Structures are given as C-alpha cells and as structure tokens.
Amino acid sequence: MAQGPDRYDIAIIGSGISGSTLGAILARHGLKVIIFEAGAHPKFAIGESMILETSETMRAMAELFDVPELAYFSSENFIAQIGTSHGLKRHFSYLHHREGQPQDLARSLQAVIPQRPHGYELHIHRQDSDYFLTSVAVRYGATVLQGTPVKDITLRPDGVEILTSQRQTYAADYVVDAGGMRSLLAEKFGWRSRDLRTHTRTIFTHMVDLPCYHQVGASHQEYGFPFPVSEGTLHHIFHGGWLWVIPFNNHPRATNPLVSVGLQLDPRIHPARPDLSPEQEFFAFIARFPSIAAQFHKARAARPWARADRLQYTATHVVGERFCLLGHAAGFIDPLYSKGLYTTLMSAALLAHLLLDAQRAGDYAPARFRPLEELTLRFVSAHDRLVANSITSWSNDKLWEVYAVLWLTGAYLEYVKLLSTRGLSKSRDDYFATVAGLRMVGGGFSEFDDLADRVDTLIEAVDPGDEAAVDRAVAEIRAAFAAVPWMPWAFQQVLAGSNHLPANKLRLSLLSQNTGFMGGGAYRKHFFGDASLAEVARFFVRESLTYSTAAQAIRKRLSFRRRRAAPAAAWAPRMRS
C-alpha cells in the first residue's frame, strides 16, 4: 500500500478502556497509532468494579510497557492522581433473597479484599477513567478521532484501509477492532456466536439517593461483617438472577453522588415485560423482595434507564489476516464477578506485546497472534461456566454455600499466579510466555482445573429443587474440597460456616513451611518456582513501598516532566523486553 500522511502502523476501532490502553502502550513505544471513536468523551459505560486480577494486570502493564498511568486505576492509593469521582471497594458482598420474605442474615457472604500490599480496590467511574486513558494515549502520541464512526474496513495482504462515515480514508499495517458487541469485523466475517451456557438480560442505570443497605436493614455488626456493604460491591442474589449495587460515594473524599445499579435476569425464569418501561419493570420486579425494595424506596435515576435482551455472545475466531478483535468485540458474558474487565485488559496486554514484536519484525501473519485468540476464547469460556453455575447455585442456598468457595479459590489462585509471575519474570517475554497460558481462574494450576471441573459437573447435573440430590452433591463437593491440601485457611472457614473472609489476613501461620502461604509440592513449584520465603517477603515489602500513596504522588510529578521518548528512570520497572 502507498505510504502517506494518513498511513499508520496500527489503527484501533474504539477508545474504551481496551482501545485507549492499547493505544497508549503502542504510542509510548514509538508506533504511529490512530484511534477511531464513534462517540465523544466523556461517555457513559458500565463495567465499574475492579478485582485483584484486573488491578494486577494494570500494574504489570505499567511496568512492562513503561506507561505508569495504567496503574492509576489499580487501587485506592491512586485516588489523589485520578480524582475523587471513583468509589472504594473493600469487598464483594452477597445477600441471598427469597421472594416475599425479608433477607435472612444467615444467607450472606462478605469476601473481603486484602488491603496489603497495594491498598483496596476501586469502583471506577468509567466516563472518567476511559477519558483519562484516552488522554494518556494522546499524550504519548496517538491520534484520536472522536465523533468518527468507521463505515467499512478493507483488508489487503499488505495492510488495511479504513473508511469513516465522513468518507475519509486511512491506511494502516494492522487494525484492532475494539468496537464492542457491534464489532464491524465480527459481523463482516460472520464470527458472532451465542452458543453459551449463561442466559441473562439486563436493566441498568445510575441512581442518586440510594442509601447503604444497612440504613434500611440490619447493621453490618448484626451480620457479623467486617465492613458495611456500601464499602464494596453489593450483590443481591436470588433464584434466576442478581442485582448489583456499585457506589461511587462511599468514602470521605468522594465527590460523586452516583451509584451504579443493574438487574440481571434469566428470561427463561423471569420473562421480559415489554408492556412496561425499563424503570417500571425494574421496580415491579424488586417489589417481590421486600428487603431490596426497601433499599430502593427513595432512590432516583440520574440518567435514562437502559434495557437489553440477552447479554451473552462470543466469537468463533478472534484473529484474522491483518486484524483482530479485542475486549467486548470478542465476547461478553455477564458483569458477575467483574471478570469481563480482567479478560479485556489481559487480552490488551498480550496484544500489545504481540503487536510490538510484529511491528519490529515487519510480520503481521495471523499465526503470530494465535496466543491472543486462544487466551481470549479460554477466558470467555471459563467465565461463561462460572456465571452459569453460580446462577444455578442461587436457586438453593446450600449449593451457593459451597460453590462460592470454588469462585473464591479460583480468583485467589489467579491473583497469586499473576503477582508471582511479575515478581519472577526477568523480561516481558518471560511474563507473557507464562500468562498466555492462563484460563481466567485457577492460575493455570492443573490440580485446581481438575477440582473445578468436578465441582462444576456436579452443579450442572443437580436439580436445585431436589433436596436429596442437592445434599448428595454438596457432600461430594465438600469432600472434594477437603481432599485439597492447598485450600487457604480463610476459605476453609467459609466452608465451615463463616459468612466472611477476615479483614486482616496476615497471620504468623502463613510463614509455616509447607502449610503456610507458599504451600509445598506441585502447588509451591507452580506458583513460586524456586523462590524462597525470604524472596517472596522482600517482594511483598517492595510492593508496599512502590505502590504507596506517597510514592505514587512523587512518581506522577516526575513522569509528567519527561518527554515521550525519554528513558523510564522515574518508573524504574524491573522487566525489559
């Protein structure tokens, strides 16, 4: 293709969190990048609850690619850098409801997030976070065209040609479609699929004047929770669905009065009500659950209600000749557990690594990007099974009591693997050689994969309404957990009846050889390699210092003084490509 002023190395469709993050990384490394955005920032988006895996992925990207701003959304310690419109997240909380009955305090769970070494998580106000990351991409040299929908993409052996709705044409070596569900390229090639287990629809908005649940129900002390449910992500769960409550106004520095609210329902159990407006349907539904209805009695929507039919979709392929799909262009399951954002950002990280290598080699052959396709589709599949079986388990609280432990264990192991991989890797190649094999849960540990498959198979086979069958399945699941020597102590307590994880998870027993945090045998080898307890402890202390509030304030001031192509002395990452 002809060279010219409108020729770019990489074109990206969409400036959401994945497109802007990818654009910032590539531009930081000297590639000529153009990002097309159909709308204009700031713009509304959901997907607001951060988890340990997502935050750790953002820290890894910040270090691996020398874009320190990417770590700003990884914990509460960065609120001074990103603004007080974002909320604090200290936990996931689940309150199980039955129709027509007050919420039973005994049917509750609070999964507390560890504060050390990085601080608590965040509820990110997406219109601010996405706009910020788009601005970071611009700062590092990317061209961003807002209000510029892409009308068509022509793929050729030597590059791509992009036609906008304004009839302007741009050329690039490679195009990344991060355009979401309506991905132009997924539709163009007939790659969209809905062959998935999960089946939910949604009604959502942002609200004001929504009180903490404890103001209309029992206090968090009566529940026995370490924290009020408003200091994290609250899930109201019930037969055939769930409702999220994500506050941005839940800490002393907060300046944002909004609370994100979304109702997910299985339409096979709770059919849609097209005769009602989205708002009317929402309130008609929650009226079935008196404790939920009480929390929403005086709340008001701050933006128009939105309603969507089945949320779930995937792609049969992710990589093609001179292009790939990224983030929600490749698939989406459900907001449950906030795994979608982790999938999106891990895919963006891997893609950035692959694109930098491809550009350096002058070779964009699809085979180079096969790891992206494999990782993305594995993540979507794992998320689908996890969500589908969680919703099944909510139809009988005895099933949820044990299935919740599988979710907790899978998330914990994934986080430990991500953290240890960053600590042990000597280069960017080392890091991605390891994480490219992950499955979204379990940290790639084969013993967990076997356990999860056994538990999932039992959940999928049982009828939640058959109490005798449920009791047998629960007994088998408990026996499977009991046979696992590496099950964390806190999760064992949940199996024993505790309704929360401890706020302070640091204990002297964690230092015990074989039975402590690092465990032994295949578990220790998989997650920690040849690292000693002393080396892991030093990494923990270094992380606590590096990502402290004071260190981030200094780092931000220094980073904005350097030029785009200057050495990364202010960030001083440990890994190089």
CSV table of C-alpha atoms in Angstrom, one decimal, residues 37 56 102 119 121 228 259 268 282 286 340 370 456 499 523 538:
chain,number,residue,atom,x,y,z
A,37,GLU,CA,-14.2,6.8,18.3
A,56,GLU,CA,-2.6,-6.6,39.0
A,102,PRO,CA,-37.1,-10.4,54.4
A,119,GLY,CA,-4.4,-0.9,49.0
A,121,GLU,CA,-9.7,-1.9,45.1
A,228,PRO,CA,-20.6,-2.1,55.7
A,259,VAL,CA,-24.5,4.6,42.5
A,268,ARG,CA,-36.4,-18.3,30.9
A,282,PHE,CA,-37.2,-2.8,37.5
A,286,ILE,CA,-37.7,-5.8,43.1
A,340,GLY,CA,-15.1,-9.2,31.8
A,370,ARG,CA,-2.8,-17.1,17.8
A,456,ASP,CA,-18.9,-27.7,38.0
A,499,ASN,CA,-20.0,-15.7,56.4
A,523,TYR,CA,1.5,-26.1,44.4
A,538,ARG,CA,11.1,-8.9,50.1
